[in-house]
Amino acid sequence: MIRKTFLSVAAGAALVVAPLAATTPAAADVTAQAVTVYYDASGAPSFQSEIAAGVANWNSSVSNVKLVENPSAATLEYYEGSDPSGSYASTDGHGNGYIFIDYSQADQYYPVRITAHETGHVLGLPDHYSGPCSELMSGGGPGPSCTNAYPNATESARVDQLWANGKKARGEMRVIDGKNAAF
């Protein structure tokens, strides 16, 4: 009797576990869901399409973080105006802060590159002004003829690495660029 009961329970357990195992992906196949950083571009109405293009460039280049326009949930805001310091980002590098786009600088340099470059700071990347045009974070270093608005493979990999464990708590805000820097 005990043997018959044991076999019945074992057979029943196999029928329940087998379908679950067949539908549950292996641990190696499970990938972390991307962190979403919400932004608001309403403070920079003259640069709406440039901001959207810069954001799209980042979204197509990284997998651990995605930028989505949602003013009511925004932790990142874009503004425009005139500032003798030029364009800059005020950020903690963890998806929080604001980006200021300077009119004069946007007339001189490719505006999509400016918005994508400053967004790179919000995602955690530093400036590298001595880099070539192929490096987005070289900013205006390569000069106004540089129109590359995409992060290179190293920059994309670094952002994915920085965001691999999700969004960190709000950190200390700092201004990056500005002070007459070439964005």
GROMACS .gro file of C-alpha atoms in nm:
model
  183
    1MET     CA    1   0.000   0.000   0.000
    2ILE     CA    2   0.279   0.243   0.090
    3ARG     CA    3   0.458   0.159  -0.234
    4LYS     CA    4   0.142   0.216  -0.440
    5THR     CA    5   0.079   0.554  -0.268
    6PHE     CA    6   0.441   0.661  -0.322
    7LEU     CA    7   0.424   0.573  -0.693
    8SER     CA    8   0.097   0.763  -0.731
    9VAL     CA    9   0.242   1.075  -0.564
   10ALA     CA   10   0.564   1.051  -0.767
   11ALA     CA   11   0.373   1.014  -1.094
   12GLY     CA   12   0.146   1.306  -1.003
   13ALA     CA   13   0.443   1.525  -0.915
   14ALA     CA   14   0.608   1.441  -1.246
   15LEU     CA   15   0.295   1.548  -1.434
   16VAL     CA   16   0.290   1.883  -1.251
   17VAL     CA   17   0.665   1.958  -1.266
   18ALA     CA   18   0.729   1.851  -1.626
   19PRO     CA   19   0.502   2.112  -1.788
   20LEU     CA   20   0.644   2.382  -1.561
   21ALA     CA   21   0.999   2.292  -1.654
   22ALA     CA   22   0.910   2.294  -2.022
   23THR     CA   23   0.764   2.647  -2.006
   24THR     CA   24   1.017   2.806  -1.769
   25PRO     CA   25   1.316   2.949  -1.955
   26ALA     CA   26   1.659   2.840  -1.845
   27ALA     CA   27   1.838   3.084  -1.616
   28ALA     CA   28   2.092   3.163  -1.887
   29ASP     CA   29   1.813   3.277  -2.120
   30VAL     CA   30   1.665   3.529  -1.875
   31THR     CA   31   1.782   3.887  -1.930
   32ALA     CA   32   1.725   4.178  -1.699
   33GLN     CA   33   1.464   4.425  -1.809
   34ALA     CA   34   1.599   4.763  -1.914
   35VAL     CA   35   1.568   5.053  -1.672
   36THR     CA   36   1.343   5.328  -1.804
   37VAL     CA   37   1.449   5.690  -1.763
   38TYR     CA   38   1.161   5.926  -1.832
   39TYR     CA   39   1.230   6.266  -1.981
   40ASP     CA   40   1.047   6.589  -2.054
   41ALA     CA   41   1.152   6.792  -2.359
   42SER     CA   42   0.879   7.058  -2.327
   43GLY     CA   43   1.132   7.310  -2.191
   44ALA     CA   44   1.321   7.299  -2.521
   45PRO     CA   45   1.048   7.338  -2.785
   46SER     CA   46   1.291   7.454  -3.057
   47PHE     CA   47   1.487   7.129  -3.024
   48GLN     CA   48   1.208   6.868  -2.996
   49SER     CA   49   1.315   6.675  -3.307
   50GLU     CA   50   1.686   6.694  -3.218
   51ILE     CA   51   1.619   6.565  -2.868
   52ALA     CA   52   1.405   6.282  -3.007
   53ALA     CA   53   1.682   6.190  -3.253
   54GLY     CA   54   1.952   6.195  -2.984
   55VAL     CA   55   1.738   5.981  -2.754
   56ALA     CA   56   1.666   5.737  -3.038
   57ASN     CA   57   2.041   5.708  -3.103
   58TRP     CA   58   2.099   5.607  -2.741
   59ASN     CA   59   1.800   5.372  -2.734
   60SER     CA   60   1.929   5.191  -3.043
   61SER     CA   61   2.281   5.164  -2.898
   62VAL     CA   62   2.226   5.036  -2.542
   63SER     CA   63   2.014   4.764  -2.386
   64ASN     CA   64   2.019   4.819  -2.007
   65VAL     CA   65   1.853   5.161  -2.008
   66LYS     CA   66   1.585   5.317  -2.226
   67LEU     CA   67   1.483   5.680  -2.250
   68VAL     CA   68   1.109   5.744  -2.283
   69GLU     CA   69   0.929   6.077  -2.308
   70ASN     CA   70   0.682   6.109  -2.022
   71PRO     CA   71   0.663   6.459  -1.868
   72SER     CA   72   0.457   6.346  -1.566
   73ALA     CA   73   0.722   6.093  -1.457
   74ALA     CA   74   1.035   6.274  -1.583
   75THR     CA   75   1.360   6.264  -1.389
   76LEU     CA   76   1.540   6.427  -1.684
   77GLU     CA   77   1.436   6.759  -1.832
   78TYR     CA   78   1.561   6.952  -2.136
   79TYR     CA   79   1.573   7.332  -2.153
   80GLU     CA   80   1.688   7.586  -2.409
   81GLY     CA   81   1.813   7.940  -2.401
   82SER     CA   82   2.122   8.157  -2.415
   83ASP     CA   83   2.407   8.092  -2.174
   84PRO     CA   84   2.764   8.220  -2.215
   85SER     CA   85   2.877   7.884  -2.074
   86GLY     CA   86   2.723   7.697  -2.369
   87SER     CA   87   2.525   7.374  -2.353
   88TYR     CA   88   2.561   7.156  -2.045
   89ALA     CA   89   2.413   6.882  -1.831
   90SER     CA   90   2.339   6.914  -1.460
   91THR     CA   91   2.315   6.554  -1.348
   92ASP     CA   92   2.412   6.287  -1.101
   93GLY     CA   93   2.490   6.051  -1.391
   94HIS     CA   94   2.208   5.816  -1.286
   95GLY     CA   95   1.923   5.943  -1.503
   96ASN     CA   96   1.841   6.249  -1.295
   97GLY     CA   97   1.889   6.616  -1.379
   98TYR     CA   98   1.849   6.853  -1.669
   99ILE     CA   99   2.014   6.939  -1.997
  100PHE     CA  100   2.046   7.296  -2.119
  101ILE     CA  101   2.085   7.356  -2.495
  102ASP     CA  102   2.246   7.688  -2.583
  103TYR     CA  103   2.113   7.863  -2.896
  104SER     CA  104   2.452   7.996  -3.007
  105GLN     CA  105   2.622   7.661  -2.970
  106ALA     CA  106   2.337   7.485  -3.151
  107ASP     CA  107   2.386   7.729  -3.442
  108GLN     CA  108   2.755   7.642  -3.459
  109TYR     CA  109   2.751   7.264  -3.390
  110TYR     CA  110   2.519   6.983  -3.500
  111PRO     CA  111   2.227   7.002  -3.250
  112VAL     CA  112   2.155   6.627  -3.251
  113ARG     CA  113   2.517   6.567  -3.150
  114ILE     CA  114   2.479   6.821  -2.870
  115THR     CA  115   2.161   6.659  -2.732
  116ALA     CA  116   2.303   6.306  -2.761
  117HIS     CA  117   2.633   6.413  -2.602
  118GLU     CA  118   2.464   6.582  -2.305
  119THR     CA  119   2.231   6.284  -2.265
  120GLY     CA  120   2.545   6.069  -2.241
  121HIS     CA  121   2.637   6.260  -1.924
  122VAL     CA  122   2.296   6.184  -1.773
  123LEU     CA  123   2.366   5.817  -1.847
  124GLY     CA  124   2.698   5.839  -1.663
  125LEU     CA  125   2.965   5.918  -1.922
  126PRO     CA  126   3.236   6.184  -1.880
  127ASP     CA  127   3.372   6.421  -2.143
  128HIS     CA  128   3.663   6.316  -2.363
  129TYR     CA  129   3.730   6.631  -2.566
  130SER     CA  130   4.055   6.500  -2.712
  131GLY     CA  131   3.875   6.206  -2.874
  132PRO     CA  132   3.794   6.177  -3.245
  133CYS     CA  133   3.460   6.259  -3.407
  134SER     CA  134   3.366   5.889  -3.381
  135GLU     CA  135   3.346   5.934  -3.001
  136LEU     CA  136   3.022   6.106  -2.907
  137MET     CA  137   3.164   6.218  -2.575
  138SER     CA  138   3.441   6.412  -2.751
  139GLY     CA  139   3.172   6.679  -2.779
  140GLY     CA  140   3.284   6.982  -2.975
  141GLY     CA  141   3.651   6.881  -2.955
  142PRO     CA  142   3.666   6.760  -3.317
  143GLY     CA  143   3.511   7.087  -3.437
  144PRO     CA  144   3.181   7.200  -3.590
  145SER     CA  145   3.216   6.978  -3.898
  146CYS     CA  146   3.168   6.666  -3.681
  147THR     CA  147   2.808   6.546  -3.711
  148ASN     CA  148   2.837   6.201  -3.552
  149ALA     CA  149   2.551   6.179  -3.302
  150TYR     CA  150   2.588   5.810  -3.208
  151PRO     CA  151   2.787   5.661  -2.921
  152ASN     CA  152   3.064   5.429  -3.035
  153ALA     CA  153   3.085   5.067  -2.917
  154THR     CA  154   3.303   5.153  -2.616
  155GLU     CA  155   3.065   5.428  -2.500
  156SER     CA  156   2.760   5.202  -2.546
  157ALA     CA  157   2.927   4.918  -2.356
  158ARG     CA  158   3.018   5.153  -2.070
  159VAL     CA  159   2.658   5.277  -2.037
  160ASP     CA  160   2.530   4.918  -2.040
  161GLN     CA  161   2.785   4.834  -1.771
  162LEU     CA  162   2.684   5.135  -1.559
  163TRP     CA  163   2.314   5.041  -1.584
  164ALA     CA  164   2.353   4.662  -1.554
  165ASN     CA  165   2.217   4.658  -1.198
  166GLY     CA  166   1.935   4.905  -1.250
  167LYS     CA  167   1.889   5.266  -1.154
  168LYS     CA  168   2.085   5.383  -0.853
  169ALA     CA  169   1.949   5.615  -0.590
  170ARG     CA  170   1.970   5.984  -0.670
  171GLY     CA  171   2.329   6.098  -0.625
  172GLU     CA  172   2.503   6.432  -0.600
  173MET     CA  173   2.412   6.663  -0.887
  174ARG     CA  174   2.698   6.825  -1.079
  175VAL     CA  175   2.725   7.046  -1.386
  176ILE     CA  176   2.911   6.885  -1.673
  177ASP     CA  177   3.038   7.095  -1.962
  178GLY     CA  178   2.948   7.462  -1.954
  179LYS     CA  179   3.198   7.739  -1.876
  180ASN     CA  180   3.258   7.808  -2.248
  181ALA     CA  181   3.335   7.445  -2.318
  182ALA     CA  182   3.264   7.308  -2.662
  183PHE     CA  183   2.967   7.120  -2.517
   0.00000   0.00000   0.00000
